[in-house]
Amino acid sequence: MGKMDRRELSLMKQTDEYFAKNYVQSRETFRNHFNFIKKKWPSAQLTSESIGKEEDNTIDMIYAEALTSNDRVLFFTSGEHGIEGYTGAGVIHMFVEEYLDGIDPETTGICLIHALNPWGMRHFRRVTENNVDLNRNYFYDENSIRKNVNRNYAKESDLFLPNSKIIDLDKEKHRLYAQLVKGLVKEGYSGIKKAKGMGQFQFERGVYYGGSTAEESAVFLKSVQKKLLSTYPAVIHMDWHTALGPTNEITMVISEQDGREVDELTSTYGVKNIEQFTPKKVKGDSTNHFYKLKEEDFPETYLFSALFEFGTFGTGKQAELREFMTIILENHLYWEGAESVGDIQWILGEFEAMFYPDNPEWRESVVKEARLGIEGVLRKEEIIK
């Protein structure tokens, strides 16, 4: 039998090898990719940007320009929503093992980012240490932040804000469910979805808080976006997330600023599940910022930028109610605590089930679906053959 290449060896690996148990282990694995990448791109650099008040929380980036001609750059980001970074890092690990050999370093640069929100990843939370949903914190015009008031959220603020210690989880779930149903009746299904999707900029202890100023992580990512747009005529960006979409399937989430209809995107990239969103309904999103920056400052540059989500709870109203309940209860627990150890474990278990399930079938599906997403995008963008 002949010598196996890295892709063949990777296919034989146990899926669990791609999924780290903690932030430090995940970061160490990412840093270890550097030696292999440097063999193809000798000028590659590994940098670590310290973020936040706690020691040793870093955004790690491996970056290399093309050897001969900077025709395009492949850009992967992970961990924008802390806990979701474990899956994103696993996908980057799989990409390095299986696809890096097929990329031409002469004409293609590479930029891989581990843990945009390192505090959230370390603590298995979705938000930053300032309780900011990082993907509602990117604004082309920083002065516009306070002007974007989420009226739907303000109407239902008692639903989204923690108020006291959780004494009886069952009673709290019943109360919360009743409030959600009441909110659905009063505001309608679309009203509650708007309250969730738009983000909010008034309630610092509330869920979906977008912050009053730019987070350090957002400043860092915006600088990388600008560097790539100014260096390459084509930027191909895949941002890795979890939770949204059909269970065990990948969903491409893309801004309407891309300019293409869903049918065209489906046929172009071969991704079955595609969701589009508009900057009017989703404030402070990183890909919206990317497209706005391109449009204003680098109009001649080609940009493809999309989130890729691995679904957990599924779709439909019941699934969304479960998602709301999970997000709200975890935030409530963080700020106010709970009386019972069992209640704490249940809430944290539900939160991990939503964003980082310890489920072999789900993890197998992540690897399988990630391959479909990566190949669909990289083949169309002529990065791999």
Short mmCIF file of C-alpha atoms in Angstrom, two decimals:
data_model
loop_
_atom_site.label_atom_id
_atom_site.label_comp_id
_atom_site.label_asym_id
_atom_site.label_seq_id
_atom_site.Cartn_x
_atom_site.Cartn_y
_atom_site.Cartn_z
CA MET A 1 0.00 0.00 0.00
CA GLY A 2 1.33 3.45 -0.90
CA LYS A 3 1.88 6.30 1.49
CA MET A 4 -1.37 7.96 2.54
CA ASP A 5 -1.79 11.73 2.23
CA ARG A 6 -3.07 13.96 5.06
CA ARG A 7 -6.65 13.86 3.79
CA GLU A 8 -6.76 10.06 3.79
CA LEU A 9 -5.27 9.99 7.29
CA SER A 10 -7.77 12.59 8.43
CA LEU A 11 -10.71 10.56 7.15
CA MET A 12 -9.54 7.71 9.36
CA LYS A 13 -9.45 9.88 12.47
CA GLN A 14 -12.00 9.69 15.22
CA THR A 15 -14.34 12.68 14.91
CA ASP A 16 -13.80 13.52 18.58
CA GLU A 17 -10.20 14.52 17.83
CA TYR A 18 -11.57 17.65 16.17
CA PHE A 19 -13.60 18.73 19.24
CA ALA A 20 -11.64 20.14 22.17
CA LYS A 21 -12.66 19.87 25.82
CA ASN A 22 -11.59 23.39 26.79
CA TYR A 23 -10.29 26.68 25.43
CA VAL A 24 -6.60 26.08 26.23
CA GLN A 25 -6.61 22.69 24.49
CA SER A 26 -8.38 24.15 21.45
CA ARG A 27 -5.93 27.06 21.21
CA GLU A 28 -2.93 24.74 21.53
CA THR A 29 -4.24 22.58 18.69
CA PHE A 30 -4.73 25.67 16.54
CA ARG A 31 -1.22 26.92 17.24
CA ASN A 32 0.16 23.53 16.27
CA HIS A 33 -1.28 23.99 12.75
CA PHE A 34 1.27 26.74 12.19
CA ASN A 35 4.26 24.44 11.57
CA PHE A 36 2.47 22.63 8.73
CA ILE A 37 1.13 25.86 7.22
CA LYS A 38 4.62 27.43 7.31
CA LYS A 39 5.92 24.62 5.09
CA LYS A 40 3.62 25.84 2.30
CA TRP A 41 3.79 29.55 3.13
CA PRO A 42 7.31 30.17 4.56
CA SER A 43 6.46 33.77 5.46
CA ALA A 44 3.40 32.73 7.51
CA GLN A 45 2.98 34.38 10.90
CA LEU A 46 1.24 33.23 14.06
CA THR A 47 0.06 36.13 16.23
CA SER A 48 -1.76 36.28 19.57
CA GLU A 49 -3.80 39.34 20.52
CA SER A 50 -4.61 39.68 24.23
CA ILE A 51 -8.27 40.52 24.76
CA GLY A 52 -10.11 41.72 27.86
CA LYS A 53 -9.33 42.02 31.56
CA GLU A 54 -8.50 38.39 32.33
CA GLU A 55 -5.01 37.10 31.70
CA ASP A 56 -4.22 34.80 28.79
CA ASN A 57 -7.35 35.23 26.72
CA THR A 58 -6.13 35.68 23.17
CA ILE A 59 -7.33 35.87 19.60
CA ASP A 60 -4.87 33.72 17.67
CA MET A 61 -4.36 34.23 13.93
CA ILE A 62 -2.31 32.42 11.30
CA TYR A 63 -1.76 34.69 8.29
CA ALA A 64 0.28 34.35 5.12
CA GLU A 65 0.26 36.22 1.85
CA ALA A 66 0.62 34.32 -1.43
CA LEU A 67 4.15 33.50 -2.57
CA THR A 68 4.00 35.00 -6.06
CA SER A 69 0.78 36.94 -6.65
CA ASN A 70 -1.92 37.92 -4.12
CA ASP A 71 -4.83 36.91 -6.36
CA ARG A 72 -7.16 35.90 -3.51
CA VAL A 73 -7.25 35.12 0.20
CA LEU A 74 -9.13 32.41 2.07
CA PHE A 75 -10.37 33.72 5.41
CA PHE A 76 -11.84 31.49 8.18
CA THR A 77 -13.12 32.92 11.49
CA SER A 78 -14.32 31.09 14.58
CA GLY A 79 -15.49 31.78 18.12
CA GLU A 80 -17.35 35.03 17.53
CA HIS A 81 -19.96 33.58 19.87
CA GLY A 82 -17.57 32.10 22.46
CA ILE A 83 -18.85 28.57 23.05
CA GLU A 84 -19.51 28.14 19.32
CA GLY A 85 -15.76 28.47 18.77
CA TYR A 86 -15.13 24.85 19.71
CA THR A 87 -16.98 23.67 16.63
CA GLY A 88 -15.40 26.38 14.48
CA ALA A 89 -11.93 25.39 15.66
CA GLY A 90 -12.77 21.76 14.89
CA VAL A 91 -13.73 22.71 11.34
CA ILE A 92 -10.47 24.65 10.92
CA HIS A 93 -8.58 21.59 12.19
CA MET A 94 -10.36 19.39 9.65
CA PHE A 95 -9.74 21.95 6.89
CA VAL A 96 -5.99 22.00 7.60
CA GLU A 97 -5.84 18.20 7.62
CA GLU A 98 -7.94 17.59 4.51
CA TYR A 99 -7.90 20.63 2.23
CA LEU A 100 -4.77 22.70 2.77
CA ASP A 101 -2.68 20.46 0.48
CA GLY A 102 -5.01 21.33 -2.41
CA ILE A 103 -4.52 25.10 -2.18
CA ASP A 104 -1.99 26.84 -4.39
CA PRO A 105 0.23 29.03 -2.16
CA GLU A 106 1.64 30.83 -5.20
CA THR A 107 -1.59 32.78 -5.80
CA THR A 108 -3.68 32.28 -2.63
CA GLY A 109 -3.14 33.83 0.78
CA ILE A 110 -4.58 32.36 3.95
CA CYS A 111 -5.96 33.84 7.17
CA LEU A 112 -7.30 31.63 9.98
CA ILE A 113 -8.64 33.06 13.24
CA HIS A 114 -9.21 31.12 16.47
CA ALA A 115 -11.54 32.49 19.17
CA LEU A 116 -12.67 36.00 18.26
CA ASN A 117 -14.34 35.98 21.68
CA PRO A 118 -11.80 34.12 23.83
CA TRP A 119 -13.43 34.96 27.18
CA GLY A 120 -16.74 33.50 26.03
CA MET A 121 -15.02 30.42 24.66
CA ARG A 122 -13.01 29.85 27.84
CA HIS A 123 -16.11 30.16 30.03
CA PHE A 124 -18.50 28.32 27.70
CA ARG A 125 -20.62 31.44 27.27
CA ARG A 126 -21.86 32.96 24.04
CA VAL A 127 -21.18 36.60 24.95
CA THR A 128 -18.05 38.58 25.86
CA GLU A 129 -17.03 39.42 29.43
CA ASN A 130 -19.04 42.66 29.00
CA ASN A 131 -22.17 40.61 28.19
CA VAL A 132 -21.97 41.76 24.57
CA ASP A 133 -23.25 39.64 21.70
CA LEU A 134 -20.17 40.27 19.58
CA ASN A 135 -22.07 39.82 16.31
CA ARG A 136 -24.21 42.85 17.15
CA ASN A 137 -21.18 45.07 17.85
CA TYR A 138 -19.74 45.93 14.41
CA PHE A 139 -20.68 49.37 13.12
CA TYR A 140 -19.21 51.20 10.16
CA ASP A 141 -20.29 54.43 11.86
CA GLU A 142 -19.69 54.02 15.61
CA ASN A 143 -21.97 56.99 16.38
CA SER A 144 -24.95 55.05 15.02
CA ILE A 145 -24.97 52.51 17.88
CA ARG A 146 -27.17 54.40 20.33
CA LYS A 147 -29.60 55.43 17.59
CA ASN A 148 -30.64 51.86 16.86
CA VAL A 149 -33.30 51.23 19.49
CA ASN A 150 -34.96 47.81 19.42
CA ARG A 151 -38.59 48.78 20.16
CA ASN A 152 -39.82 45.18 20.12
CA TYR A 153 -37.23 44.28 22.74
CA ALA A 154 -38.06 47.29 24.90
CA LYS A 155 -41.75 46.30 24.91
CA GLU A 156 -40.83 42.83 26.16
CA SER A 157 -37.85 43.79 28.32
CA ASP A 158 -39.30 42.06 31.40
CA LEU A 159 -39.13 38.83 29.40
CA PHE A 160 -35.46 39.21 28.45
CA LEU A 161 -33.98 40.68 31.65
CA PRO A 162 -32.92 38.72 34.78
CA ASN A 163 -34.64 39.87 37.97
CA SER A 164 -33.91 37.54 40.91
CA LYS A 165 -32.25 34.27 41.89
CA ILE A 166 -33.78 31.13 40.38
CA ILE A 167 -35.40 29.32 43.29
CA ASP A 168 -37.54 26.76 41.44
CA LEU A 169 -36.54 26.07 37.83
CA ASP A 170 -39.81 24.36 36.89
CA LYS A 171 -41.80 27.38 38.07
CA GLU A 172 -39.38 29.70 36.28
CA LYS A 173 -39.73 27.75 33.03
CA HIS A 174 -43.52 27.85 33.27
CA ARG A 175 -43.44 31.59 33.98
CA LEU A 176 -41.04 32.21 31.11
CA TYR A 177 -43.02 30.05 28.70
CA ALA A 178 -46.23 31.88 29.63
CA GLN A 179 -44.50 35.22 29.03
CA LEU A 180 -43.18 34.05 25.68
CA VAL A 181 -46.63 32.90 24.59
CA LYS A 182 -48.12 36.18 25.83
CA GLY A 183 -45.46 38.07 23.89
CA LEU A 184 -46.26 36.04 20.79
CA VAL A 185 -49.94 36.92 21.12
CA LYS A 186 -49.27 40.61 21.80
CA GLU A 187 -46.41 41.28 19.39
CA GLY A 188 -46.86 38.38 16.99
CA TYR A 189 -44.28 35.79 16.00
CA SER A 190 -42.44 38.27 13.77
CA GLY A 191 -42.27 40.80 16.61
CA ILE A 192 -40.53 38.38 18.95
CA LYS A 193 -38.17 37.31 16.15
CA LYS A 194 -37.34 40.97 15.47
CA ALA A 195 -36.56 41.52 19.14
CA LYS A 196 -34.11 38.62 18.96
CA GLY A 197 -32.57 39.30 15.55
CA MET A 198 -31.98 43.03 15.71
CA GLY A 199 -30.00 43.05 18.94
CA GLN A 200 -30.50 45.71 21.62
CA PHE A 201 -28.38 48.57 22.95
CA GLN A 202 -30.18 49.64 26.13
CA PHE A 203 -30.06 46.82 28.66
CA GLU A 204 -26.53 45.82 29.69
CA ARG A 205 -27.64 42.70 31.56
CA GLY A 206 -30.11 41.60 28.90
CA VAL A 207 -29.71 39.00 26.19
CA TYR A 208 -28.66 40.06 22.67
CA TYR A 209 -26.92 43.17 24.04
CA GLY A 210 -24.84 44.84 21.31
CA GLY A 211 -22.82 47.13 23.58
CA SER A 212 -22.46 50.91 23.74
CA THR A 213 -18.95 51.00 22.27
CA ALA A 214 -16.88 48.71 20.07
CA GLU A 215 -15.48 45.63 21.84
CA GLU A 216 -11.73 44.95 21.54
CA SER A 217 -12.54 41.86 19.47
CA ALA A 218 -14.65 43.89 17.04
CA VAL A 219 -11.89 46.48 16.62
CA PHE A 220 -9.44 43.65 15.91
CA LEU A 221 -11.66 41.93 13.33
CA LYS A 222 -12.49 45.19 11.55
CA SER A 223 -8.77 45.88 11.16
CA VAL A 224 -8.26 42.41 9.64
CA GLN A 225 -11.19 42.92 7.28
CA LYS A 226 -9.65 46.19 6.08
CA LYS A 227 -6.20 44.65 5.63
CA LEU A 228 -7.54 41.78 3.52
CA LEU A 229 -9.76 44.00 1.36
CA SER A 230 -6.85 46.35 0.70
CA THR A 231 -4.35 43.55 -0.09
CA TYR A 232 -6.32 41.15 -2.31
CA PRO A 233 -8.67 41.61 -5.30
CA ALA A 234 -10.78 38.70 -3.99
CA VAL A 235 -11.62 37.78 -0.38
CA ILE A 236 -13.40 34.50 0.44
CA HIS A 237 -14.69 34.44 4.03
CA MET A 238 -16.37 31.59 5.94
CA ASP A 239 -17.42 32.29 9.53
CA TRP A 240 -18.28 29.20 11.62
CA HIS A 241 -21.24 29.09 14.06
CA THR A 242 -23.66 26.64 15.68
CA ALA A 243 -27.37 26.35 16.60
CA LEU A 244 -29.34 27.84 13.71
CA GLY A 245 -31.05 25.73 11.05
CA PRO A 246 -32.17 22.11 10.63
CA THR A 247 -30.63 19.65 13.09
CA ASN A 248 -27.46 17.95 11.84
CA GLU A 249 -27.35 20.11 8.70
CA ILE A 250 -25.33 23.14 7.59
CA THR A 251 -27.01 26.48 6.81
CA MET A 252 -25.42 29.36 4.94
CA VAL A 253 -26.46 32.73 6.41
CA ILE A 254 -25.63 35.62 4.12
CA SER A 255 -26.35 39.33 3.94
CA GLU A 256 -28.60 40.72 1.23
CA GLN A 257 -25.64 42.98 0.46
CA ASP A 258 -24.15 40.01 -1.41
CA GLY A 259 -26.66 40.90 -4.13
CA ARG A 260 -27.63 37.38 -5.27
CA GLU A 261 -30.97 35.63 -4.80
CA VAL A 262 -31.29 32.44 -2.76
CA ASP A 263 -31.85 30.25 -5.85
CA GLU A 264 -28.64 31.51 -7.44
CA LEU A 265 -26.67 30.98 -4.22
CA THR A 266 -28.04 27.44 -3.90
CA SER A 267 -27.07 26.48 -7.43
CA THR A 268 -23.70 28.24 -7.20
CA TYR A 269 -22.47 26.77 -3.91
CA GLY A 270 -24.54 23.59 -3.65
CA VAL A 271 -25.73 24.42 -0.11
CA LYS A 272 -29.32 23.30 0.48
CA ASN A 273 -30.15 25.57 3.43
CA ILE A 274 -29.63 29.28 2.83
CA GLU A 275 -30.94 32.22 4.86
CA GLN A 276 -30.63 35.85 3.86
CA PHE A 277 -30.85 38.81 6.23
CA THR A 278 -30.98 42.55 5.81
CA PRO A 279 -28.96 45.18 7.70
CA LYS A 280 -32.28 46.84 8.59
CA LYS A 281 -33.33 43.85 10.70
CA VAL A 282 -29.93 42.76 12.03
CA LYS A 283 -27.81 45.53 13.54
CA GLY A 284 -24.07 45.31 14.09
CA ASP A 285 -23.42 42.05 12.21
CA SER A 286 -19.80 41.40 11.22
CA THR A 287 -20.54 40.29 7.65
CA ASN A 288 -22.77 43.33 7.10
CA HIS A 289 -19.82 45.44 8.24
CA PHE A 290 -17.51 43.57 5.86
CA TYR A 291 -19.78 44.29 2.88
CA LYS A 292 -20.28 47.93 3.93
CA LEU A 293 -16.51 48.43 4.24
CA LYS A 294 -15.98 46.88 0.81
CA GLU A 295 -18.72 48.99 -0.75
CA GLU A 296 -17.47 52.28 0.72
CA ASP A 297 -13.69 51.86 0.60
CA PHE A 298 -12.85 48.98 -1.75
CA PRO A 299 -15.60 48.84 -4.42
CA GLU A 300 -13.42 46.99 -6.94
CA THR A 301 -12.67 44.10 -4.55
CA TYR A 302 -14.68 40.88 -4.86
CA LEU A 303 -16.05 39.70 -1.50
CA PHE A 304 -17.83 36.53 -0.48
CA SER A 305 -18.63 36.54 3.25
CA ALA A 306 -21.11 34.26 4.98
CA LEU A 307 -21.83 32.55 8.29
CA PHE A 308 -22.09 28.78 8.27
CA GLU A 309 -24.27 27.36 11.03
CA PHE A 310 -24.57 23.76 12.23
CA GLY A 311 -28.16 23.24 13.41
CA THR A 312 -28.94 21.77 16.84
CA PHE A 313 -32.51 22.22 18.12
CA GLY A 314 -34.01 22.34 14.62
CA THR A 315 -36.49 24.71 13.02
CA GLY A 316 -40.10 25.71 13.67
CA LYS A 317 -41.80 27.67 16.43
CA GLN A 318 -41.30 25.08 19.17
CA ALA A 319 -37.59 24.94 18.43
CA GLU A 320 -37.37 28.74 18.53
CA LEU A 321 -39.24 28.85 21.83
CA ARG A 322 -36.74 26.36 23.23
CA GLU A 323 -33.88 28.53 21.94
CA PHE A 324 -35.36 31.65 23.56
CA MET A 325 -35.86 29.81 26.84
CA THR A 326 -32.29 28.49 26.80
CA ILE A 327 -30.66 31.85 26.04
CA ILE A 328 -32.76 33.69 28.64
CA LEU A 329 -32.29 31.10 31.39
CA GLU A 330 -28.50 30.91 30.91
CA ASN A 331 -28.27 34.71 31.10
CA HIS A 332 -30.53 34.73 34.18
CA LEU A 333 -28.34 32.08 35.82
CA TYR A 334 -25.15 34.01 35.08
CA TRP A 335 -26.38 37.25 36.65
CA GLU A 336 -28.55 36.02 39.51
CA GLY A 337 -27.59 32.39 40.16
CA ALA A 338 -29.84 29.49 41.18
CA GLU A 339 -30.67 27.80 44.48
CA SER A 340 -30.35 24.20 43.30
CA VAL A 341 -27.23 22.54 41.89
CA GLY A 342 -29.55 20.37 39.80
CA ASP A 343 -31.18 23.46 38.29
CA ILE A 344 -27.75 24.94 37.47
CA GLN A 345 -26.68 21.71 35.77
CA TRP A 346 -29.92 21.51 33.77
CA ILE A 347 -29.59 25.08 32.44
CA LEU A 348 -25.93 24.68 31.53
CA GLY A 349 -26.64 21.29 29.95
CA GLU A 350 -29.40 22.76 27.82
CA PHE A 351 -27.12 25.63 26.82
CA GLU A 352 -24.37 23.25 25.72
CA ALA A 353 -26.94 21.12 23.87
CA MET A 354 -27.84 24.23 21.88
CA PHE A 355 -24.31 25.41 21.06
CA TYR A 356 -21.84 22.56 21.59
CA PRO A 357 -23.62 19.20 21.94
CA ASP A 358 -21.65 16.25 23.30
CA ASN A 359 -23.46 14.05 20.80
CA PRO A 360 -21.55 11.69 18.46
CA GLU A 361 -24.19 11.85 15.73
CA TRP A 362 -24.22 15.66 15.75
CA ARG A 363 -20.42 15.86 15.71
CA GLU A 364 -20.20 13.40 12.84
CA SER A 365 -22.71 15.54 10.96
CA VAL A 366 -20.62 18.67 11.57
CA VAL A 367 -17.58 17.10 9.91
CA LYS A 368 -19.65 15.73 7.02
CA GLU A 369 -21.61 18.96 6.45
CA ALA A 370 -18.53 21.14 6.84
CA ARG A 371 -16.90 19.23 3.99
CA LEU A 372 -19.93 19.99 1.80
CA GLY A 373 -19.81 23.70 2.68
CA ILE A 374 -16.05 24.03 2.25
CA GLU A 375 -15.98 22.17 -1.06
CA GLY A 376 -19.00 24.07 -2.40
CA VAL A 377 -17.41 27.45 -1.71
CA LEU A 378 -13.77 26.64 -2.48
CA ARG A 379 -14.55 24.93 -5.79
CA LYS A 380 -16.78 27.79 -6.97
CA GLU A 381 -14.19 30.37 -5.94
CA GLU A 382 -11.46 28.31 -7.70
CA ILE A 383 -9.40 27.86 -4.54
CA ILE A 384 -9.43 24.07 -4.86
CA LYS A 385 -10.00 21.95 -7.95
#
